[in-house]
Amino acid sequence: MTRDIAPLRQALEGTTEGDQADIYTLLVNWNTSMANALEQSGDRFRDAFWDYLEETIELVASAAVVEDEPDWEFLQDCAEAYPPAEGDHHCTVLIANILGRCVIRTRIRHDVDAIPTWALDYLGRITMENDKDAAWEESGAFGWGIGHDEVAVADRTLARAEADDEYWASSVLKHAIFADAHDAIDLYERILQSLDTMEDLHHVEGMQRILDEPFPQMPRYWEPTDELNSPGPLSADAIEQLLRVLGENIHPKRLQQFNDMIQFDLERAATEYGELDSV
């Protein structure tokens, strides 16, 4: 056992599945071992991170659900101990993954407003700069909160898109299209119409996954179809709404140029909703 990750290995071996007290210890030792590995080199950190991420996440996940429902109190304790964009800890990716799972479960089984505001706020505060790429990728589950009465998911996503974080907005849209297609397309239209954004079809490229997949690809290491019914497929009304938004906001020649690369009918968006005579 290499010395840098010895605390983590010992914690993994000593963790009982479903034991929340053990998880607090596991998080401490994950953080210690990742910091030790990073002190050696970036390559060593990446190796240790990916070697142990799945096993660690699955143990945290086993303690986060009690009697088939998220234990939000336990999760909030973990989230408050390791907040995003604060300090130099390495636990955001673990917490974001589990929060993403629980947010999705709650949205599908109950209602969007049953999702705790603090959980959405945690996901919405994760950034590439402060929390690195793995946690940033997990945070797209913020999109499952679209339409929440107390968390302005659409407004916050638009604000980050306008602040040069359009790729994060795209990851949110990948999730939001599953949660509420009409609200997601409304958000997409606002992004297209903003003077402070640049991307257009990149967002559709991500959203089109709903046509082939029952759920988004994140959170990692989770098969939601084992326990949840897919919210799809995309309704005919939602598809028509999307084609209208595309046709009214993107030049028809650009839509036609990329028609073969996108599963949505960009040609029809251009001809039925665009101004083909525009230059």
PDB file of C-alpha atoms in Angstrom:
ATOM      1  CA  MET A   1       0.000   0.000   0.000  1.00  0.00           C
ATOM      2  CA  THR A   2       1.518   3.332  -1.037  1.00  0.00           C
ATOM      3  CA  ARG A   3       1.861   5.701   1.872  1.00  0.00           C
ATOM      4  CA  ASP A   4       0.066   8.659   0.326  1.00  0.00           C
ATOM      5  CA  ILE A   5      -3.284   6.883   0.050  1.00  0.00           C
ATOM      6  CA  ALA A   6      -2.858   4.618   3.098  1.00  0.00           C
ATOM      7  CA  PRO A   7      -5.411   6.619   5.151  1.00  0.00           C
ATOM      8  CA  LEU A   8      -8.011   6.167   2.421  1.00  0.00           C
ATOM      9  CA  ARG A   9      -7.349   2.458   1.956  1.00  0.00           C
ATOM     10  CA  GLN A  10      -7.644   1.871   5.682  1.00  0.00           C
ATOM     11  CA  ALA A  11     -10.862   3.884   5.821  1.00  0.00           C
ATOM     12  CA  LEU A  12     -12.351   1.982   2.894  1.00  0.00           C
ATOM     13  CA  GLU A  13     -11.535  -1.326   4.552  1.00  0.00           C
ATOM     14  CA  GLY A  14     -13.045  -0.118   7.823  1.00  0.00           C
ATOM     15  CA  THR A  15     -16.253   1.340   6.396  1.00  0.00           C
ATOM     16  CA  THR A  16     -19.444  -0.642   6.859  1.00  0.00           C
ATOM     17  CA  GLU A  17     -21.903  -0.181   4.029  1.00  0.00           C
ATOM     18  CA  GLY A  18     -24.739   2.106   5.121  1.00  0.00           C
ATOM     19  CA  ASP A  19     -22.997   3.276   8.318  1.00  0.00           C
ATOM     20  CA  GLN A  20     -23.146   7.064   8.358  1.00  0.00           C
ATOM     21  CA  ALA A  21     -20.616   7.439  11.167  1.00  0.00           C
ATOM     22  CA  ASP A  22     -18.083   5.576   9.038  1.00  0.00           C
ATOM     23  CA  ILE A  23     -18.749   7.925   6.118  1.00  0.00           C
ATOM     24  CA  TYR A  24     -17.665  10.992   8.073  1.00  0.00           C
ATOM     25  CA  THR A  25     -14.352   9.231   8.700  1.00  0.00           C
ATOM     26  CA  LEU A  26     -14.133   8.117   5.087  1.00  0.00           C
ATOM     27  CA  LEU A  27     -14.556  11.687   3.811  1.00  0.00           C
ATOM     28  CA  VAL A  28     -11.777  12.927   6.071  1.00  0.00           C
ATOM     29  CA  ASN A  29      -9.424  10.234   4.842  1.00  0.00           C
ATOM     30  CA  TRP A  30     -10.369  10.663   1.193  1.00  0.00           C
ATOM     31  CA  ASN A  31      -9.478  14.324   1.547  1.00  0.00           C
ATOM     32  CA  THR A  32      -6.206  13.588   3.345  1.00  0.00           C
ATOM     33  CA  SER A  33      -5.107  10.983   0.811  1.00  0.00           C
ATOM     34  CA  MET A  34      -5.979  13.112  -2.219  1.00  0.00           C
ATOM     35  CA  ALA A  35      -4.016  15.998  -0.720  1.00  0.00           C
ATOM     36  CA  ASN A  36      -1.068  13.659  -0.101  1.00  0.00           C
ATOM     37  CA  ALA A  37      -1.188  12.405  -3.682  1.00  0.00           C
ATOM     38  CA  LEU A  38      -1.361  15.923  -5.078  1.00  0.00           C
ATOM     39  CA  GLU A  39       1.739  16.881  -3.108  1.00  0.00           C
ATOM     40  CA  GLN A  40       3.624  14.211  -5.047  1.00  0.00           C
ATOM     41  CA  SER A  41       2.443  15.234  -8.511  1.00  0.00           C
ATOM     42  CA  GLY A  42      -0.574  15.926 -10.652  1.00  0.00           C
ATOM     43  CA  ASP A  43      -0.224  12.531 -12.304  1.00  0.00           C
ATOM     44  CA  ARG A  44      -0.158  10.766  -8.955  1.00  0.00           C
ATOM     45  CA  PHE A  45      -3.262  12.660  -7.874  1.00  0.00           C
ATOM     46  CA  ARG A  46      -5.161  11.718 -11.029  1.00  0.00           C
ATOM     47  CA  ASP A  47      -4.204   8.064 -10.669  1.00  0.00           C
ATOM     48  CA  ALA A  48      -5.296   7.903  -7.032  1.00  0.00           C
ATOM     49  CA  PHE A  49      -8.447   9.907  -7.719  1.00  0.00           C
ATOM     50  CA  TRP A  50      -9.751   7.666 -10.489  1.00  0.00           C
ATOM     51  CA  ASP A  51      -8.541   4.461  -8.853  1.00  0.00           C
ATOM     52  CA  TYR A  52     -10.640   5.043  -5.741  1.00  0.00           C
ATOM     53  CA  LEU A  53     -13.443   7.380  -6.798  1.00  0.00           C
ATOM     54  CA  GLU A  54     -16.086   4.785  -7.653  1.00  0.00           C
ATOM     55  CA  GLU A  55     -15.550   2.686  -4.530  1.00  0.00           C
ATOM     56  CA  THR A  56     -15.687   5.768  -2.326  1.00  0.00           C
ATOM     57  CA  ILE A  57     -18.788   7.181  -4.009  1.00  0.00           C
ATOM     58  CA  GLU A  58     -20.660   3.900  -3.692  1.00  0.00           C
ATOM     59  CA  LEU A  59     -19.984   3.719   0.029  1.00  0.00           C
ATOM     60  CA  VAL A  60     -21.195   7.290   0.523  1.00  0.00           C
ATOM     61  CA  ALA A  61     -24.255   6.478  -1.595  1.00  0.00           C
ATOM     62  CA  SER A  62     -25.077   3.471   0.578  1.00  0.00           C
ATOM     63  CA  ALA A  63     -25.378   5.715   3.627  1.00  0.00           C
ATOM     64  CA  ALA A  64     -27.223   8.561   1.924  1.00  0.00           C
ATOM     65  CA  VAL A  65     -30.498   6.703   1.376  1.00  0.00           C
ATOM     66  CA  VAL A  66     -32.515   5.349   4.293  1.00  0.00           C
ATOM     67  CA  GLU A  67     -35.666   3.313   3.658  1.00  0.00           C
ATOM     68  CA  ASP A  68     -35.490   4.226  -0.020  1.00  0.00           C
ATOM     69  CA  GLU A  69     -35.496   7.992   0.599  1.00  0.00           C
ATOM     70  CA  PRO A  70     -32.593  10.467   0.748  1.00  0.00           C
ATOM     71  CA  ASP A  71     -31.393  11.271   4.250  1.00  0.00           C
ATOM     72  CA  TRP A  72     -31.178  14.991   3.658  1.00  0.00           C
ATOM     73  CA  GLU A  73     -29.997  15.765   7.194  1.00  0.00           C
ATOM     74  CA  PHE A  74     -26.979  13.495   6.784  1.00  0.00           C
ATOM     75  CA  LEU A  75     -26.259  14.908   3.337  1.00  0.00           C
ATOM     76  CA  GLN A  76     -26.503  18.466   4.597  1.00  0.00           C
ATOM     77  CA  ASP A  77     -23.979  17.681   7.335  1.00  0.00           C
ATOM     78  CA  CYS A  78     -21.569  16.443   4.664  1.00  0.00           C
ATOM     79  CA  ALA A  79     -22.253  19.401   2.395  1.00  0.00           C
ATOM     80  CA  GLU A  80     -21.662  21.926   5.159  1.00  0.00           C
ATOM     81  CA  ALA A  81     -18.399  20.236   6.110  1.00  0.00           C
ATOM     82  CA  TYR A  82     -17.135  20.396   2.515  1.00  0.00           C
ATOM     83  CA  PRO A  83     -18.721  23.367   0.731  1.00  0.00           C
ATOM     84  CA  PRO A  84     -17.998  24.025  -2.943  1.00  0.00           C
ATOM     85  CA  ALA A  85     -15.605  26.757  -4.007  1.00  0.00           C
ATOM     86  CA  GLU A  86     -14.210  27.090  -0.477  1.00  0.00           C
ATOM     87  CA  GLY A  87     -10.858  25.894   0.789  1.00  0.00           C
ATOM     88  CA  ASP A  88      -8.717  23.301  -0.912  1.00  0.00           C
ATOM     89  CA  HIS A  89     -10.574  20.101   0.010  1.00  0.00           C
ATOM     90  CA  HIS A  90     -11.259  17.323  -2.503  1.00  0.00           C
ATOM     91  CA  CYS A  91     -14.710  16.144  -1.398  1.00  0.00           C
ATOM     92  CA  THR A  92     -16.959  18.244  -3.625  1.00  0.00           C
ATOM     93  CA  VAL A  93     -17.042  15.576  -6.326  1.00  0.00           C
ATOM     94  CA  LEU A  94     -18.270  12.944  -3.857  1.00  0.00           C
ATOM     95  CA  ILE A  95     -21.011  15.115  -2.429  1.00  0.00           C
ATOM     96  CA  ALA A  96     -22.096  16.457  -5.818  1.00  0.00           C
ATOM     97  CA  ASN A  97     -22.483  12.937  -7.167  1.00  0.00           C
ATOM     98  CA  ILE A  98     -24.696  11.811  -4.302  1.00  0.00           C
ATOM     99  CA  LEU A  99     -26.703  15.031  -4.267  1.00  0.00           C
ATOM    100  CA  GLY A 100     -27.287  14.645  -7.991  1.00  0.00           C
ATOM    101  CA  ARG A 101     -28.695  11.151  -7.485  1.00  0.00           C
ATOM    102  CA  CYS A 102     -30.941  12.291  -4.659  1.00  0.00           C
ATOM    103  CA  VAL A 103     -32.153  15.384  -6.487  1.00  0.00           C
ATOM    104  CA  ILE A 104     -33.158  13.237  -9.470  1.00  0.00           C
ATOM    105  CA  ARG A 105     -34.889  10.669  -7.256  1.00  0.00           C
ATOM    106  CA  THR A 106     -36.832  13.375  -5.464  1.00  0.00           C
ATOM    107  CA  ARG A 107     -37.891  15.193  -8.623  1.00  0.00           C
ATOM    108  CA  ILE A 108     -39.213  12.006 -10.210  1.00  0.00           C
ATOM    109  CA  ARG A 109     -40.786  10.370  -7.155  1.00  0.00           C
ATOM    110  CA  HIS A 110     -42.221  13.479  -5.552  1.00  0.00           C
ATOM    111  CA  ASP A 111     -42.013  17.002  -6.929  1.00  0.00           C
ATOM    112  CA  VAL A 112     -39.462  19.650  -7.761  1.00  0.00           C
ATOM    113  CA  ASP A 113     -40.300  21.641  -4.633  1.00  0.00           C
ATOM    114  CA  ALA A 114     -39.537  18.600  -2.471  1.00  0.00           C
ATOM    115  CA  ILE A 115     -35.865  19.116  -3.339  1.00  0.00           C
ATOM    116  CA  PRO A 116     -34.172  21.036  -0.496  1.00  0.00           C
ATOM    117  CA  THR A 117     -33.002  24.475  -1.541  1.00  0.00           C
ATOM    118  CA  TRP A 118     -29.569  23.965   0.005  1.00  0.00           C
ATOM    119  CA  ALA A 119     -28.981  20.883  -2.181  1.00  0.00           C
ATOM    120  CA  LEU A 120     -29.635  22.807  -5.383  1.00  0.00           C
ATOM    121  CA  ASP A 121     -27.589  25.718  -4.101  1.00  0.00           C
ATOM    122  CA  TYR A 122     -24.638  23.388  -3.511  1.00  0.00           C
ATOM    123  CA  LEU A 123     -24.742  22.092  -7.078  1.00  0.00           C
ATOM    124  CA  GLY A 124     -25.246  25.587  -8.467  1.00  0.00           C
ATOM    125  CA  ARG A 125     -22.131  26.934  -6.733  1.00  0.00           C
ATOM    126  CA  ILE A 126     -19.698  24.393  -8.165  1.00  0.00           C
ATOM    127  CA  THR A 127     -17.238  25.828 -10.683  1.00  0.00           C
ATOM    128  CA  MET A 128     -14.490  24.428 -12.855  1.00  0.00           C
ATOM    129  CA  GLU A 129     -11.975  26.891 -11.447  1.00  0.00           C
ATOM    130  CA  ASN A 130     -12.540  26.070  -7.791  1.00  0.00           C
ATOM    131  CA  ASP A 131     -13.817  22.490  -7.843  1.00  0.00           C
ATOM    132  CA  LYS A 132     -12.141  21.020 -10.953  1.00  0.00           C
ATOM    133  CA  ASP A 133     -13.629  19.112 -13.833  1.00  0.00           C
ATOM    134  CA  ALA A 134     -15.028  15.982 -12.183  1.00  0.00           C
ATOM    135  CA  ALA A 135     -17.179  17.884  -9.675  1.00  0.00           C
ATOM    136  CA  TRP A 136     -18.112  20.415 -12.355  1.00  0.00           C
ATOM    137  CA  GLU A 137     -19.426  17.605 -14.549  1.00  0.00           C
ATOM    138  CA  GLU A 138     -21.530  16.230 -11.703  1.00  0.00           C
ATOM    139  CA  SER A 139     -23.097  19.623 -10.994  1.00  0.00           C
ATOM    140  CA  GLY A 140     -25.215  19.596 -14.150  1.00  0.00           C
ATOM    141  CA  ALA A 141     -27.873  17.834 -12.048  1.00  0.00           C
ATOM    142  CA  PHE A 142     -28.715  21.378 -10.921  1.00  0.00           C
ATOM    143  CA  GLY A 143     -30.967  21.308 -13.995  1.00  0.00           C
ATOM    144  CA  TRP A 144     -33.373  18.910 -12.279  1.00  0.00           C
ATOM    145  CA  GLY A 145     -34.378  21.825 -10.067  1.00  0.00           C
ATOM    146  CA  ILE A 146     -35.754  23.879 -12.945  1.00  0.00           C
ATOM    147  CA  GLY A 147     -39.133  25.310 -11.953  1.00  0.00           C
ATOM    148  CA  HIS A 148     -38.376  25.204  -8.212  1.00  0.00           C
ATOM    149  CA  ASP A 149     -40.386  27.841  -6.345  1.00  0.00           C
ATOM    150  CA  GLU A 150     -37.479  28.923  -4.142  1.00  0.00           C
ATOM    151  CA  VAL A 151     -34.405  28.390  -6.322  1.00  0.00           C
ATOM    152  CA  ALA A 152     -34.145  30.380  -9.548  1.00  0.00           C
ATOM    153  CA  VAL A 153     -32.446  27.613 -11.509  1.00  0.00           C
ATOM    154  CA  ALA A 154     -33.115  29.151 -14.921  1.00  0.00           C
ATOM    155  CA  ASP A 155     -32.007  32.636 -13.867  1.00  0.00           C
ATOM    156  CA  ARG A 156     -28.825  31.362 -12.243  1.00  0.00           C
ATOM    157  CA  THR A 157     -27.979  29.219 -15.251  1.00  0.00           C
ATOM    158  CA  LEU A 158     -28.484  32.148 -17.609  1.00  0.00           C
ATOM    159  CA  ALA A 159     -26.328  34.368 -15.395  1.00  0.00           C
ATOM    160  CA  ARG A 160     -23.463  31.882 -15.517  1.00  0.00           C
ATOM    161  CA  ALA A 161     -23.839  31.489 -19.275  1.00  0.00           C
ATOM    162  CA  GLU A 162     -23.579  35.256 -19.597  1.00  0.00           C
ATOM    163  CA  ALA A 163     -20.499  35.210 -17.351  1.00  0.00           C
ATOM    164  CA  ASP A 164     -18.579  33.021 -19.816  1.00  0.00           C
ATOM    165  CA  ASP A 165     -19.660  29.685 -18.362  1.00  0.00           C
ATOM    166  CA  GLU A 166     -21.797  28.522 -21.270  1.00  0.00           C
ATOM    167  CA  TYR A 167     -20.492  24.975 -21.144  1.00  0.00           C
ATOM    168  CA  TRP A 168     -21.800  24.652 -17.607  1.00  0.00           C
ATOM    169  CA  ALA A 169     -25.146  25.992 -18.802  1.00  0.00           C
ATOM    170  CA  SER A 170     -25.092  23.335 -21.504  1.00  0.00           C
ATOM    171  CA  SER A 171     -24.555  20.600 -18.914  1.00  0.00           C
ATOM    172  CA  VAL A 172     -27.500  21.970 -16.928  1.00  0.00           C
ATOM    173  CA  LEU A 173     -29.697  21.917 -20.041  1.00  0.00           C
ATOM    174  CA  LYS A 174     -28.786  18.249 -20.620  1.00  0.00           C
ATOM    175  CA  HIS A 175     -30.487  17.496 -17.309  1.00  0.00           C
ATOM    176  CA  ALA A 176     -33.244  20.104 -17.413  1.00  0.00           C
ATOM    177  CA  ILE A 177     -34.637  18.752 -20.697  1.00  0.00           C
ATOM    178  CA  PHE A 178     -35.425  15.504 -18.844  1.00  0.00           C
ATOM    179  CA  ALA A 179     -36.905  17.277 -15.820  1.00  0.00           C
ATOM    180  CA  ASP A 180     -39.216  19.718 -17.622  1.00  0.00           C
ATOM    181  CA  ALA A 181     -38.737  20.013 -21.362  1.00  0.00           C
ATOM    182  CA  HIS A 182     -40.808  23.172 -21.804  1.00  0.00           C
ATOM    183  CA  ASP A 183     -38.989  25.046 -19.028  1.00  0.00           C
ATOM    184  CA  ALA A 184     -35.639  23.835 -20.372  1.00  0.00           C
ATOM    185  CA  ILE A 185     -36.438  25.055 -23.880  1.00  0.00           C
ATOM    186  CA  ASP A 186     -37.583  28.401 -22.472  1.00  0.00           C
ATOM    187  CA  LEU A 187     -34.191  28.680 -20.750  1.00  0.00           C
ATOM    188  CA  TYR A 188     -32.419  27.734 -23.965  1.00  0.00           C
ATOM    189  CA  GLU A 189     -34.294  30.488 -25.782  1.00  0.00           C
ATOM    190  CA  ARG A 190     -33.208  33.036 -23.170  1.00  0.00           C
ATOM    191  CA  ILE A 191     -29.596  31.936 -23.608  1.00  0.00           C
ATOM    192  CA  LEU A 192     -29.852  32.279 -27.392  1.00  0.00           C
ATOM    193  CA  GLN A 193     -31.367  35.745 -27.116  1.00  0.00           C
ATOM    194  CA  SER A 194     -28.814  37.062 -24.639  1.00  0.00           C
ATOM    195  CA  LEU A 195     -26.295  39.525 -26.032  1.00  0.00           C
ATOM    196  CA  ASP A 196     -23.663  38.088 -23.685  1.00  0.00           C
ATOM    197  CA  THR A 197     -23.615  34.494 -24.966  1.00  0.00           C
ATOM    198  CA  MET A 198     -21.965  32.917 -27.993  1.00  0.00           C
ATOM    199  CA  GLU A 199     -22.938  29.246 -28.206  1.00  0.00           C
ATOM    200  CA  ASP A 200     -26.051  28.090 -30.039  1.00  0.00           C
ATOM    201  CA  LEU A 201     -26.176  24.549 -31.447  1.00  0.00           C
ATOM    202  CA  HIS A 202     -23.749  23.191 -28.853  1.00  0.00           C
ATOM    203  CA  HIS A 203     -26.611  23.241 -26.358  1.00  0.00           C
ATOM    204  CA  VAL A 204     -28.893  21.285 -28.697  1.00  0.00           C
ATOM    205  CA  GLU A 205     -26.174  18.708 -29.228  1.00  0.00           C
ATOM    206  CA  GLY A 206     -26.384  17.904 -25.526  1.00  0.00           C
ATOM    207  CA  MET A 207     -30.157  18.127 -25.208  1.00  0.00           C
ATOM    208  CA  GLN A 208     -30.739  15.719 -28.087  1.00  0.00           C
ATOM    209  CA  ARG A 209     -29.550  12.844 -25.889  1.00  0.00           C
ATOM    210  CA  ILE A 210     -33.075  12.626 -24.519  1.00  0.00           C
ATOM    211  CA  LEU A 211     -34.046  11.104 -27.872  1.00  0.00           C
ATOM    212  CA  ASP A 212     -31.843   8.040 -27.285  1.00  0.00           C
ATOM    213  CA  GLU A 213     -31.186   7.791 -23.554  1.00  0.00           C
ATOM    214  CA  PRO A 214     -33.564   7.279 -20.601  1.00  0.00           C
ATOM    215  CA  PHE A 215     -31.467   9.547 -18.345  1.00  0.00           C
ATOM    216  CA  PRO A 216     -28.433  11.836 -18.586  1.00  0.00           C
ATOM    217  CA  GLN A 217     -25.021  10.170 -18.331  1.00  0.00           C
ATOM    218  CA  MET A 218     -24.270  11.855 -15.012  1.00  0.00           C
ATOM    219  CA  PRO A 219     -24.076  11.227 -12.057  1.00  0.00           C
ATOM    220  CA  ARG A 220     -21.246   8.740 -12.494  1.00  0.00           C
ATOM    221  CA  TYR A 221     -21.459   5.088 -11.471  1.00  0.00           C
ATOM    222  CA  TRP A 222     -25.255   5.149 -11.134  1.00  0.00           C
ATOM    223  CA  GLU A 223     -27.911   3.328 -13.133  1.00  0.00           C
ATOM    224  CA  PRO A 224     -31.118   5.266 -12.446  1.00  0.00           C
ATOM    225  CA  THR A 225     -33.194   2.862 -14.545  1.00  0.00           C
ATOM    226  CA  ASP A 226     -32.615   0.254 -11.830  1.00  0.00           C
ATOM    227  CA  GLU A 227     -34.913   2.239  -9.536  1.00  0.00           C
ATOM    228  CA  LEU A 228     -36.640   5.007 -11.512  1.00  0.00           C
ATOM    229  CA  ASN A 229     -38.877   5.315 -14.530  1.00  0.00           C
ATOM    230  CA  SER A 230     -37.485   7.505 -17.268  1.00  0.00           C
ATOM    231  CA  PRO A 231     -39.273  10.862 -17.582  1.00  0.00           C
ATOM    232  CA  GLY A 232     -39.031  10.651 -21.386  1.00  0.00           C
ATOM    233  CA  PRO A 233     -39.766  10.535 -24.210  1.00  0.00           C
ATOM    234  CA  LEU A 234     -39.824  14.130 -25.408  1.00  0.00           C
ATOM    235  CA  SER A 235     -43.371  15.135 -26.314  1.00  0.00           C
ATOM    236  CA  ALA A 236     -44.377  16.301 -29.780  1.00  0.00           C
ATOM    237  CA  ASP A 237     -45.304  19.701 -28.307  1.00  0.00           C
ATOM    238  CA  ALA A 238     -41.845  20.081 -26.778  1.00  0.00           C
ATOM    239  CA  ILE A 239     -40.148  19.151 -30.043  1.00  0.00           C
ATOM    240  CA  GLU A 240     -42.260  21.712 -31.886  1.00  0.00           C
ATOM    241  CA  GLN A 241     -41.394  24.336 -29.273  1.00  0.00           C
ATOM    242  CA  LEU A 242     -37.704  23.588 -29.735  1.00  0.00           C
ATOM    243  CA  LEU A 243     -37.918  23.808 -33.530  1.00  0.00           C
ATOM    244  CA  ARG A 244     -39.640  27.174 -33.217  1.00  0.00           C
ATOM    245  CA  VAL A 245     -36.939  28.462 -30.866  1.00  0.00           C
ATOM    246  CA  LEU A 246     -34.237  27.250 -33.241  1.00  0.00           C
ATOM    247  CA  GLY A 247     -35.884  28.726 -36.314  1.00  0.00           C
ATOM    248  CA  GLU A 248     -36.566  32.091 -34.735  1.00  0.00           C
ATOM    249  CA  ASN A 249     -33.147  32.538 -33.139  1.00  0.00           C
ATOM    250  CA  ILE A 250     -30.538  30.873 -35.376  1.00  0.00           C
ATOM    251  CA  HIS A 251     -29.867  31.805 -38.980  1.00  0.00           C
ATOM    252  CA  PRO A 252     -31.602  29.299 -41.290  1.00  0.00           C
ATOM    253  CA  LYS A 253     -28.463  28.707 -43.327  1.00  0.00           C
ATOM    254  CA  ARG A 254     -26.609  27.702 -40.178  1.00  0.00           C
ATOM    255  CA  LEU A 255     -29.426  25.332 -39.260  1.00  0.00           C
ATOM    256  CA  GLN A 256     -29.336  23.767 -42.706  1.00  0.00           C
ATOM    257  CA  GLN A 257     -25.559  23.454 -42.570  1.00  0.00           C
ATOM    258  CA  PHE A 258     -25.720  21.343 -39.401  1.00  0.00           C
ATOM    259  CA  ASN A 259     -28.928  19.460 -40.165  1.00  0.00           C
ATOM    260  CA  ASP A 260     -27.129  16.141 -40.711  1.00  0.00           C
ATOM    261  CA  MET A 261     -25.237  16.437 -37.413  1.00  0.00           C
ATOM    262  CA  ILE A 262     -28.217  17.006 -35.107  1.00  0.00           C
ATOM    263  CA  GLN A 263     -31.113  14.597 -34.603  1.00  0.00           C
ATOM    264  CA  PHE A 264     -33.710  17.340 -34.327  1.00  0.00           C
ATOM    265  CA  ASP A 265     -35.061  18.434 -37.718  1.00  0.00           C
ATOM    266  CA  LEU A 266     -33.062  21.615 -38.232  1.00  0.00           C
ATOM    267  CA  GLU A 267     -34.170  21.773 -41.846  1.00  0.00           C
ATOM    268  CA  ARG A 268     -37.796  22.070 -40.780  1.00  0.00           C
ATOM    269  CA  ALA A 269     -36.872  24.597 -38.105  1.00  0.00           C
ATOM    270  CA  ALA A 270     -35.235  26.690 -40.830  1.00  0.00           C
ATOM    271  CA  THR A 271     -38.012  26.401 -43.401  1.00  0.00           C
ATOM    272  CA  GLU A 272     -41.049  26.667 -41.125  1.00  0.00           C
ATOM    273  CA  TYR A 273     -39.821  29.097 -38.496  1.00  0.00           C
ATOM    274  CA  GLY A 274     -36.807  30.859 -39.997  1.00  0.00           C
ATOM    275  CA  GLU A 275     -36.530  33.637 -42.533  1.00  0.00           C
ATOM    276  CA  LEU A 276     -34.888  31.926 -45.461  1.00  0.00           C
ATOM    277  CA  ASP A 277     -34.482  35.183 -47.349  1.00  0.00           C
ATOM    278  CA  SER A 278     -32.326  36.652 -44.586  1.00  0.00           C
ATOM    279  CA  VAL A 279     -28.619  37.027 -45.273  1.00  0.00           C
TER     280      VAL A 279
END
